[in-house]
mmCIF file of C-alpha atoms in Angstrom:
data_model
loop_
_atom_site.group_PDB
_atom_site.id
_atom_site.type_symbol
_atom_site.label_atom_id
_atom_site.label_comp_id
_atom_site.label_asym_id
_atom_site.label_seq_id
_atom_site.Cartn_x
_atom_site.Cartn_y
_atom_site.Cartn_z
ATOM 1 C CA UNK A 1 -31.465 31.584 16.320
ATOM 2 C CA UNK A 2 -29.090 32.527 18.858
ATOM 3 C CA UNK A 3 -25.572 32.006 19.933
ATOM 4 C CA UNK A 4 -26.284 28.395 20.689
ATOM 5 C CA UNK A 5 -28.059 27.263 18.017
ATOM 6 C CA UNK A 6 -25.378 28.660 15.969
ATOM 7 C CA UNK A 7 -22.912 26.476 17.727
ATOM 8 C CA UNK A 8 -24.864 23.783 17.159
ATOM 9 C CA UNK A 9 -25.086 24.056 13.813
ATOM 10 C CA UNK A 10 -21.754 24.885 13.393
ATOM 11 C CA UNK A 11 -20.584 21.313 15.781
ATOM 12 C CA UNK A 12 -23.916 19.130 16.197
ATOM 13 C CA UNK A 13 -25.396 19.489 12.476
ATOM 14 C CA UNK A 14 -22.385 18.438 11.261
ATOM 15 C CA UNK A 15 -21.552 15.427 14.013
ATOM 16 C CA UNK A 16 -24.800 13.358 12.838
ATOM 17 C CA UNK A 17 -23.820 14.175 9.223
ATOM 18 C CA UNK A 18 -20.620 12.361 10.052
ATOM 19 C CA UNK A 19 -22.314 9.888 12.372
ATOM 20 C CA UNK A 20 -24.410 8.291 8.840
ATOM 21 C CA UNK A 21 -20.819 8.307 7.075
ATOM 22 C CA UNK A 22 -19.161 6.350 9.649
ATOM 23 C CA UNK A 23 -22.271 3.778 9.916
ATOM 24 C CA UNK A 24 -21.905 3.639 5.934
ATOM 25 C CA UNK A 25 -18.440 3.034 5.730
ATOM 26 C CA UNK A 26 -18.458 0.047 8.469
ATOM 27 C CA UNK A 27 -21.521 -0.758 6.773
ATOM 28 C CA UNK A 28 -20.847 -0.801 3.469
ATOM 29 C CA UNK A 29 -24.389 -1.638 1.873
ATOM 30 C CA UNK A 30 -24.422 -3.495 -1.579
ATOM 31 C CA UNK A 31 -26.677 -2.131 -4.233
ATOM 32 C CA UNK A 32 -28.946 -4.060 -6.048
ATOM 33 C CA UNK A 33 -27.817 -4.278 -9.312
ATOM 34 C CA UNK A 34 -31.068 -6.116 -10.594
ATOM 35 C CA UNK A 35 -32.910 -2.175 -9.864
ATOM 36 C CA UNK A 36 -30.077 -0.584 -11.505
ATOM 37 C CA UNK A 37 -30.235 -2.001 -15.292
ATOM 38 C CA UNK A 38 -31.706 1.095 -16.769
ATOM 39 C CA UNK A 39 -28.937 3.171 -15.159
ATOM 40 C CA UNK A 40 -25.955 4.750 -17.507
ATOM 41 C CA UNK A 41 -22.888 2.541 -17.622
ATOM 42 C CA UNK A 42 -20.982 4.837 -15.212
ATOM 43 C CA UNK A 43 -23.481 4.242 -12.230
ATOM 44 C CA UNK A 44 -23.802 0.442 -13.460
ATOM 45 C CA UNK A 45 -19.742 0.192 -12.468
ATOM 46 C CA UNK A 46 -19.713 2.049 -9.933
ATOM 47 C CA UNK A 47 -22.643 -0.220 -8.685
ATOM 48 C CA UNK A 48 -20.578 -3.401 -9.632
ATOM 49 C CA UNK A 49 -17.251 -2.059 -8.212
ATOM 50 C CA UNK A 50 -19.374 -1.713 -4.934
ATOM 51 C CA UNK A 51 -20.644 -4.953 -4.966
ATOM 52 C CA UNK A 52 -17.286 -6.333 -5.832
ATOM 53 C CA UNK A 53 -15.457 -4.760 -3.024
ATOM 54 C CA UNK A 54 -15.210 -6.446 0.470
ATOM 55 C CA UNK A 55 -17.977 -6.675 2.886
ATOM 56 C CA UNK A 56 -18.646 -4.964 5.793
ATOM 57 C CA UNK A 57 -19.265 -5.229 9.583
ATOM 58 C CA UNK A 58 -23.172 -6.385 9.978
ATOM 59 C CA UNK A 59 -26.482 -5.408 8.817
ATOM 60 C CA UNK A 60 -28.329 -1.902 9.679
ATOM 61 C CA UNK A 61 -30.227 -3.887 12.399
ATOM 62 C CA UNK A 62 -26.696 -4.213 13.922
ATOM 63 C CA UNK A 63 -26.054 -0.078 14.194
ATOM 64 C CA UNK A 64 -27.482 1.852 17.129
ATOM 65 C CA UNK A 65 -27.295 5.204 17.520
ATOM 66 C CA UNK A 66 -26.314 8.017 20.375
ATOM 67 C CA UNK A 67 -26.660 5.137 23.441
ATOM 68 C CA UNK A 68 -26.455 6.030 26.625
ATOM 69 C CA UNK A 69 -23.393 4.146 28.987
ATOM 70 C CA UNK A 70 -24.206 5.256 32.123
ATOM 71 C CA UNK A 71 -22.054 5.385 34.960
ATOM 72 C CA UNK A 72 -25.219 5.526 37.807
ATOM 73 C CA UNK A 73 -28.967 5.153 36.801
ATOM 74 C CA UNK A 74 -29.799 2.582 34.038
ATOM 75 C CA UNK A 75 -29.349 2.162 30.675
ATOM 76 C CA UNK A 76 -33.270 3.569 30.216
ATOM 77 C CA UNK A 77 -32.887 6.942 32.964
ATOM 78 C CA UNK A 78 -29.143 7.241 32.755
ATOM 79 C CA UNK A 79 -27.626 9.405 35.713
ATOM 80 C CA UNK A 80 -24.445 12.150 35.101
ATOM 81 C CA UNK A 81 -21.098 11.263 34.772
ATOM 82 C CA UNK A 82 -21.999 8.690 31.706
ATOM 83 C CA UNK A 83 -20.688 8.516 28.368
ATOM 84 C CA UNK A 84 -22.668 8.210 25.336
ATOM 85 C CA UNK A 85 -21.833 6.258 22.495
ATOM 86 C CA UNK A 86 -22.150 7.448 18.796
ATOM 87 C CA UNK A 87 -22.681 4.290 17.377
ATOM 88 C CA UNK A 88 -22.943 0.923 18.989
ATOM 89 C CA UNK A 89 -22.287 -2.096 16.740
ATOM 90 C CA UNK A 90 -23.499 -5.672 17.400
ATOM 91 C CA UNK A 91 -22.198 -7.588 14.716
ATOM 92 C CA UNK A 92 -21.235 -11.023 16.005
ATOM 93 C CA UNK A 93 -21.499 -12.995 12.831
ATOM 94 C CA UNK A 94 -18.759 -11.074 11.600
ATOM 95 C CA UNK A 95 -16.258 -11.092 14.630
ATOM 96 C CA UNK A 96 -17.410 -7.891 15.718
ATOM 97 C CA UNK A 97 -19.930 -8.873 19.116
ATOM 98 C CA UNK A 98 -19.521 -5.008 20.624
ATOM 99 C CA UNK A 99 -18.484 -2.365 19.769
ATOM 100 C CA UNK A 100 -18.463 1.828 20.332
ATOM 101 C CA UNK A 101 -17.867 4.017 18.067
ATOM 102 C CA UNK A 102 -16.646 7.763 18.786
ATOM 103 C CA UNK A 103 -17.157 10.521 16.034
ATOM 104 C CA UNK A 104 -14.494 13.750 15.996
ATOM 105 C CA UNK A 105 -14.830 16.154 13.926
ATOM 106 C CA UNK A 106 -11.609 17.662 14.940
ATOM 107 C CA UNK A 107 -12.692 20.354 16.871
ATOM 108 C CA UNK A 108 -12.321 18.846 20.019
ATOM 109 C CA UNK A 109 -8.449 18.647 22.021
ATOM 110 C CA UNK A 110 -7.428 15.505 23.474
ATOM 111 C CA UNK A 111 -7.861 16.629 26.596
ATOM 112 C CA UNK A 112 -11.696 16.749 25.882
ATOM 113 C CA UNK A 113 -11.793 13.229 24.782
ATOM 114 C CA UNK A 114 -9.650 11.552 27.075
ATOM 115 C CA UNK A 115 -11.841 12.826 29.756
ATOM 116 C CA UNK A 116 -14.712 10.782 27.206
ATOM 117 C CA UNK A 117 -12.344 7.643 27.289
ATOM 118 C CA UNK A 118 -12.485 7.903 30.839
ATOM 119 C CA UNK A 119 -16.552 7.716 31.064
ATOM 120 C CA UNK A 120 -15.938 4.702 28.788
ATOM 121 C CA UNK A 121 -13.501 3.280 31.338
ATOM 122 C CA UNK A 122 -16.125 3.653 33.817
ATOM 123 C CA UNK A 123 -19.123 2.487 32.124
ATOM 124 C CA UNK A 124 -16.796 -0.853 31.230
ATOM 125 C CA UNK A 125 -15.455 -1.228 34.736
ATOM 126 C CA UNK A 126 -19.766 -0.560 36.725
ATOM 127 C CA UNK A 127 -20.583 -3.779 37.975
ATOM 128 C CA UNK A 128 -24.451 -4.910 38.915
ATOM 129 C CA UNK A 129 -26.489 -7.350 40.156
ATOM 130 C CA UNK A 130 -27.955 -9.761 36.733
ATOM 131 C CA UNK A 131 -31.187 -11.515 36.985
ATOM 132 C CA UNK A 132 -29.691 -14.566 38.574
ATOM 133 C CA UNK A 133 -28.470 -12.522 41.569
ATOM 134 C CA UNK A 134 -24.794 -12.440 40.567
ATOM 135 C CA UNK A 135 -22.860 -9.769 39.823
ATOM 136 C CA UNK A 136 -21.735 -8.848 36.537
ATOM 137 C CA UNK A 137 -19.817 -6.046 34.047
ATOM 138 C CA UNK A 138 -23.711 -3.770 33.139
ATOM 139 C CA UNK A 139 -22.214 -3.897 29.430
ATOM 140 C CA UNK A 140 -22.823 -7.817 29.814
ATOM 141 C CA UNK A 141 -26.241 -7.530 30.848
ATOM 142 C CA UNK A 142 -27.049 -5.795 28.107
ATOM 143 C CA UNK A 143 -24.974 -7.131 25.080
ATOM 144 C CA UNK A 144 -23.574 -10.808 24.525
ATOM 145 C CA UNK A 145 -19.847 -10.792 24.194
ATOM 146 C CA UNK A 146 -18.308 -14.175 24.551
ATOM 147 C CA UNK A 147 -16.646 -14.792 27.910
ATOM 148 C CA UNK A 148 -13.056 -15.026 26.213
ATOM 149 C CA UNK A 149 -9.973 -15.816 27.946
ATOM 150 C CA UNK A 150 -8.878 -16.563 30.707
ATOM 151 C CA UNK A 151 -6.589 -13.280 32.254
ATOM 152 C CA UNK A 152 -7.247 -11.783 29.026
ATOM 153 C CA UNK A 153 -10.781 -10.313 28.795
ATOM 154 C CA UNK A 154 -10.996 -6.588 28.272
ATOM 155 C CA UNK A 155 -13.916 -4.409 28.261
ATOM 156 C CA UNK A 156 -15.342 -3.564 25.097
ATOM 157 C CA UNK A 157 -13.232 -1.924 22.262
ATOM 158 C CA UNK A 158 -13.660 1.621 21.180
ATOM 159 C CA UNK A 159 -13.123 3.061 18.108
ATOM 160 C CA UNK A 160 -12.040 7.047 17.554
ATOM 161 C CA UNK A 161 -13.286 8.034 13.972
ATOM 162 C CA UNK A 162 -11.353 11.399 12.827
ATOM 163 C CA UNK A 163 -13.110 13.480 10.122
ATOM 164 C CA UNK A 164 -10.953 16.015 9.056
ATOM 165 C CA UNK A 165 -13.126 18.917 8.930
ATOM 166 C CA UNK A 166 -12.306 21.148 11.700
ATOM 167 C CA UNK A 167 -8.965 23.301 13.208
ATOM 168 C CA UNK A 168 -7.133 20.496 14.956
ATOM 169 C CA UNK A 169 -4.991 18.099 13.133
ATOM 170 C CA UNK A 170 -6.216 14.649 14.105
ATOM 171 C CA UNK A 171 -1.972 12.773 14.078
ATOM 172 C CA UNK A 172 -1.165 15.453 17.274
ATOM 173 C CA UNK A 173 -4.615 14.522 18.522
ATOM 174 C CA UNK A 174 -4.351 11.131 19.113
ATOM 175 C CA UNK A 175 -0.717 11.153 19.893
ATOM 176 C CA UNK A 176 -1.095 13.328 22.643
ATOM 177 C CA UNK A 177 -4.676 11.279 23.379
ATOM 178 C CA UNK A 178 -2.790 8.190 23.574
ATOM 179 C CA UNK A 179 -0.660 9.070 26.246
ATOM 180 C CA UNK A 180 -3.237 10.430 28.134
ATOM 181 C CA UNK A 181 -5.054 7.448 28.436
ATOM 182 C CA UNK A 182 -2.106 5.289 28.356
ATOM 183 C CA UNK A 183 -3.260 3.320 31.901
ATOM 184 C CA UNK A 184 -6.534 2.458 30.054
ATOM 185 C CA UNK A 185 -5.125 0.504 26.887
ATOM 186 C CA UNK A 186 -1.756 -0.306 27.807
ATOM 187 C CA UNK A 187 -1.638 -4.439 28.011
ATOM 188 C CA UNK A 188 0.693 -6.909 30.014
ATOM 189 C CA UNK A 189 3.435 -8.081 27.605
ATOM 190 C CA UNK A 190 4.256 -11.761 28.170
ATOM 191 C CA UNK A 191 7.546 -13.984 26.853
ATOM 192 C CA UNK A 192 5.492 -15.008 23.810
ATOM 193 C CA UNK A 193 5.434 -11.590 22.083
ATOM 194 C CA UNK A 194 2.152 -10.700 22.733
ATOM 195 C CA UNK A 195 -0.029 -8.685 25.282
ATOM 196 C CA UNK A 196 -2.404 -9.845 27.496
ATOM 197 C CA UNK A 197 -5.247 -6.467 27.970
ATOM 198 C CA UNK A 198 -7.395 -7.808 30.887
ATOM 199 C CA UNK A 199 -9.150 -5.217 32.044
ATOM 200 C CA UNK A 200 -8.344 -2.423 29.538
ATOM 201 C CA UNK A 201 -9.929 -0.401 27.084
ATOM 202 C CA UNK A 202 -8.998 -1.397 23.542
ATOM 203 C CA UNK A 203 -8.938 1.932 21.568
ATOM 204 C CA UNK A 204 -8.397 2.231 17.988
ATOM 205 C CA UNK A 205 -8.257 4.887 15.753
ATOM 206 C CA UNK A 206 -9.355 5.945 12.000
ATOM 207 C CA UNK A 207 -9.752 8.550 9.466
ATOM 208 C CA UNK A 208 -13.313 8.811 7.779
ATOM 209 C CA UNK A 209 -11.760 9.021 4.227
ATOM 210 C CA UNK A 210 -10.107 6.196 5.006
ATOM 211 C CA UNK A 211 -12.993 4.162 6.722
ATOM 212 C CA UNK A 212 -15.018 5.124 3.667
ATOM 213 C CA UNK A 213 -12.636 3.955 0.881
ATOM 214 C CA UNK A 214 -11.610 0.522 2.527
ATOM 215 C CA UNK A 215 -14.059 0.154 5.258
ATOM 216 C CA UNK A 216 -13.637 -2.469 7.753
ATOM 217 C CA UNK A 217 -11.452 -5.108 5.587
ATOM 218 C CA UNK A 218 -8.733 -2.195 4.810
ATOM 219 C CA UNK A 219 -5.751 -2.416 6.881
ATOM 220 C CA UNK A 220 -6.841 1.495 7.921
ATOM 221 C CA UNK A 221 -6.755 1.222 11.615
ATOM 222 C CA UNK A 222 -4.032 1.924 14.290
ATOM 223 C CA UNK A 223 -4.764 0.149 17.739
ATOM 224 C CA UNK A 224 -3.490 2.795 20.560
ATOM 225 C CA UNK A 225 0.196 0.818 21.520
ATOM 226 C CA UNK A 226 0.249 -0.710 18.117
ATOM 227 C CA UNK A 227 2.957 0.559 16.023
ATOM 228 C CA UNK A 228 1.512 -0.505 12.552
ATOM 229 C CA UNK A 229 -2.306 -0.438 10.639
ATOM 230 C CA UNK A 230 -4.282 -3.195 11.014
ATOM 231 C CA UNK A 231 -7.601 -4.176 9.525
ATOM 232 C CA UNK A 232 -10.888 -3.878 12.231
ATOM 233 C CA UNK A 233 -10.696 -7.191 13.088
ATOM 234 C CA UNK A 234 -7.200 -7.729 13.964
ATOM 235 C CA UNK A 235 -6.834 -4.011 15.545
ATOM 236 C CA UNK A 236 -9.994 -4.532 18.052
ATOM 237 C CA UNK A 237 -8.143 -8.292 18.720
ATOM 238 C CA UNK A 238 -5.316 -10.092 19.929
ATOM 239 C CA UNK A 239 -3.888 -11.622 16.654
ATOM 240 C CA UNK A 240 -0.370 -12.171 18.272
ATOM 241 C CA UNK A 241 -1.908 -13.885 21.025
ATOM 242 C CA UNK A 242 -3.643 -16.124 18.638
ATOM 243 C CA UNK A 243 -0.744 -16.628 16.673
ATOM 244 C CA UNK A 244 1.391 -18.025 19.746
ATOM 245 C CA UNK A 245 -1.908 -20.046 20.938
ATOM 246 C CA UNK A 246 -2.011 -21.441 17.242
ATOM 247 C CA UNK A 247 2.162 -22.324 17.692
ATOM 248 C CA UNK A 248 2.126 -23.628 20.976
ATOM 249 C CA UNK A 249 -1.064 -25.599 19.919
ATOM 250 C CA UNK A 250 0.670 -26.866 17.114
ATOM 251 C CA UNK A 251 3.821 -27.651 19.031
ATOM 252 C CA UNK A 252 1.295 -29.881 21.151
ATOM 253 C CA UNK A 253 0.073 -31.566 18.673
ATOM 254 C CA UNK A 254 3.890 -32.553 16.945
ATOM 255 C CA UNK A 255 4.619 -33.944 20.361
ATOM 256 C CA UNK A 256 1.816 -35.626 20.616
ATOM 257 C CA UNK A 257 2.438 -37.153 17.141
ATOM 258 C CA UNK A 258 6.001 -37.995 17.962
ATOM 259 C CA UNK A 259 4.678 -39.706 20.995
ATOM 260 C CA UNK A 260 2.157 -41.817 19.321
ATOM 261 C CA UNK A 261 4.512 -42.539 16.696
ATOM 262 C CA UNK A 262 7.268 -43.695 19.499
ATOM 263 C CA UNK A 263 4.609 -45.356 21.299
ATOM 264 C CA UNK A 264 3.872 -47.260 17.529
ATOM 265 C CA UNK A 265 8.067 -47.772 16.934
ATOM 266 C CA UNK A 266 8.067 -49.328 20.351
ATOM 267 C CA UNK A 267 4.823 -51.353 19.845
ATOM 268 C CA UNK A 268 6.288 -52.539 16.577
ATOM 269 C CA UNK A 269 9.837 -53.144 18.135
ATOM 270 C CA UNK A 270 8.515 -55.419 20.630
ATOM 271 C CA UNK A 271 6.423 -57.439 18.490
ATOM 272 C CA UNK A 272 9.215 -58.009 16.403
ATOM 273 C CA UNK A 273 11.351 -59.181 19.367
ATOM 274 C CA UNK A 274 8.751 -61.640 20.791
ATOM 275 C CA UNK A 275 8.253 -63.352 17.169
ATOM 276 C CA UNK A 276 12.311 -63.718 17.338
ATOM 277 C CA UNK A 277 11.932 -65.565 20.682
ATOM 278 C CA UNK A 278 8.556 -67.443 19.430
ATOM 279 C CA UNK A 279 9.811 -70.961 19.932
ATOM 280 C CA UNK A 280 9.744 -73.677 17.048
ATOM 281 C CA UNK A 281 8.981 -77.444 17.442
ATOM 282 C CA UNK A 282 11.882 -79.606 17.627
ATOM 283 C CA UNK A 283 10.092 -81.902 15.225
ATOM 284 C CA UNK A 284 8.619 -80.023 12.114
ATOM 285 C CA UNK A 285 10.213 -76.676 12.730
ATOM 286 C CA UNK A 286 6.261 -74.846 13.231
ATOM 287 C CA UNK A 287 6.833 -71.659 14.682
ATOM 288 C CA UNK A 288 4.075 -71.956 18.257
ATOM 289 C CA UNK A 289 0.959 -70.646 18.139
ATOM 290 C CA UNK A 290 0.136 -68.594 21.071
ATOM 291 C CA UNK A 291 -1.665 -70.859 22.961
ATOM 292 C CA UNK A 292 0.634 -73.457 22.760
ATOM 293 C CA UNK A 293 3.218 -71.015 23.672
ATOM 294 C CA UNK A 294 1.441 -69.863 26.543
ATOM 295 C CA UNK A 295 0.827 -73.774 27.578
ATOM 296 C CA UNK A 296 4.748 -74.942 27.068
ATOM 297 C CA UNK A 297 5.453 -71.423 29.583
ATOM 298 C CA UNK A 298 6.220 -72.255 33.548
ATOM 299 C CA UNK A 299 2.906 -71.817 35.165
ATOM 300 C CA UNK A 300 2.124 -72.514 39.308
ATOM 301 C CA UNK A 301 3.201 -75.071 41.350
ATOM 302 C CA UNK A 302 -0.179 -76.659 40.848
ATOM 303 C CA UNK A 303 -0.430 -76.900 37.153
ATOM 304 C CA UNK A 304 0.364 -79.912 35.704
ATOM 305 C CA UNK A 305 3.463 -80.160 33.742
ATOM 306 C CA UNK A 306 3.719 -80.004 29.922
ATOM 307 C CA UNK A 307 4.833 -83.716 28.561
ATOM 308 C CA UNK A 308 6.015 -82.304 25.344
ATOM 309 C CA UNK A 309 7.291 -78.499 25.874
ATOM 310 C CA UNK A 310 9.275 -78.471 22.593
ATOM 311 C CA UNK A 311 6.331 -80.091 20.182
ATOM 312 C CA UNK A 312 3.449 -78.090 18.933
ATOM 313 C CA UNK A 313 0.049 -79.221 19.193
ATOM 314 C CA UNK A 314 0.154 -81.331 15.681
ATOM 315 C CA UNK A 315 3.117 -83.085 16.876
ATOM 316 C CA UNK A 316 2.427 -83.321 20.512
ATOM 317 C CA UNK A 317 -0.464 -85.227 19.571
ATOM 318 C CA UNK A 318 1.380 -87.781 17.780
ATOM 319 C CA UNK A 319 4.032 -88.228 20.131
ATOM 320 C CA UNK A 320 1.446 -89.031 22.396
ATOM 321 C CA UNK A 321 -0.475 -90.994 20.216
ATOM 322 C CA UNK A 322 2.756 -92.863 19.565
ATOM 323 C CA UNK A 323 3.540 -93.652 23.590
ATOM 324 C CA UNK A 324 0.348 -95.089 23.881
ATOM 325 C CA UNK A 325 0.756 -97.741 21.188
ATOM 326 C CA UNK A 326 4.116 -98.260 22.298
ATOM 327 C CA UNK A 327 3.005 -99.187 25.797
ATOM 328 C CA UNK A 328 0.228 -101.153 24.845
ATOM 329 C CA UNK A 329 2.457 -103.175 22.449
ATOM 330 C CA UNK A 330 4.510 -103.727 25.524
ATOM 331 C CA UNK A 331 8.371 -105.377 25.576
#
């Protein structure tokens, strides 16, 4: 076989091994139980306790395997200087649109895969020409990521998978990788207590007996400048971010509430004041319509003057009724 083959069977055998785990645990496929009812009652639980547990990131259309993210060339004849990502996931119907996955099997120094963060860095920072003519990150013109945020749109998140199998522990490992790629992930902190990463390269890391025993719903994963676990989701996002969005959105909408509701007192208020000043007729003690309000009101020097400003209608009519007879009866 020879001294390389040897190696490779000793590293590469082993890496796609580990490469099917990690798709299974982020997977997590549910058996069938309707093909398993001839099976002995342990299998039948184990079965149900699979089915039973949470879901997992996608389907297996959403899993790609050992894809090229070339630095020069193209995606199809990619040139040196690339990385090349062990697993690509595409699982936007589960808040997951893009994302890498990097297998360790602990034999490599942080040194080694910082210097693989960094082809990651530059496969998420190319730029090239899209179909329309404009310019855009390649990763875009190959995946659909929403735009996100405004000052806040990093490239897409990576995820370090550590299965324990060879010399180097994997805690020193990503310690020392973390500050070796420190100008990578490191975010913006802002007043509101959270980070702003435009730009950056979330990483986030995971042990494969972990992954496989919670998978992606397990609070399993540690986000590199993160000081606590975190489920996928929330590690490979900006939860505290949301969190202040969600306050200050909230706060917004109180005010808003307190204004319409001052804006209602007010309304209210002023109604109430002009049915204290609504005149009443001097005669029968009717409170004015509106119209005859309006009509008994000064008006231009043109409009002729009301006869009767302190009658209503009902009485104003009589009144005037009642001149009429009395000049027509005469002295």
């Amino acid at each position: 076989m020879g001294d390389p083959a040897r190696g490779a069977g000793r590293t590469g055998a082993l890496h796609p091994m580990t490469v099917n785990e990690a798709v299974l645990g982020l997977l997590r496929p549910k058996p069938d139980l309707t093909q398993l009812a001839k099976e002995p009652a342990d299998v039948l639980a184990a079965a149900q306790a699979a089915v039973d547990a949470p879901a997992g990131s996608g389907t297996i259309a959403s899993y790609a395997t050992e894809v090229a993210l070339p630095a020069t060339g193209t995606c199809a004849n990619p040139g040196k200087g690339g990385a090349q990502a062990d697993i690509v996931i595409t699982a936007p119907e589960d808040g997951v649109p893009l994302l890498f996955v990097e297998i360790d099997n602990c034999f490599e120094s942080a040194q080694v895969l910082a210097a693989k963060i960094d082809k990651y860095m530059r496969f998420g920072q190319r730029k090239v020409k899209d179909v329309d003519g404009k310019e855009r990150p390649m990763w875009r013109t190959r995946w659909w990521v929403p735009d996100g945020r405004h000052g806040d749109r990093p490239h897409p998140p990576l995820l370090l998978v550590f299965n324990r199998v060879g010399p180097r522990n994997p805690n020193t490992v990503i310690a020392q990788l973390a500050e070796l790629t420190e100008r990578h992930w490191k975010g913006t902190a802002y007043d509101g207590g959270f980070h702003m990463y435009d730009g950056k390269l979330p990483i986030v890391a995971t042990g494969m007996k972990q992954l496989k025993e919670h998978g992606p719903a397990g609070a399993v994963f540690r986000r590199f400048g993160r000081p606590h676990n975190q489920t996928l989701l929330e590690a490979i996002g900006n939860p505290r971010r949301e969190a202040y969005d969600a306050r200050k959105q909230a706060e917004y909408a109180a005010r808003q509430r307190e204004h319409q509701e001052a804006l209602r007192r007010s309304a209210a208020q002023h109604r109430a004041e002009r049915e204290a000043s609504r005149p009443v007729c001097a005669d029968c003690g009717t409170r004015f319509t509106d119209e005859r309000w309006k009509a008994t009101e000064p008006a231009g020097w043109d409009t002729p003057r009301e006869t009767h400003p302190h009658l209503c209608d009902d009485c104003k009519h009589q009144a005037v009724i009642a001149e009429r007879q009395a000049e027509q009866a005469g002295p």
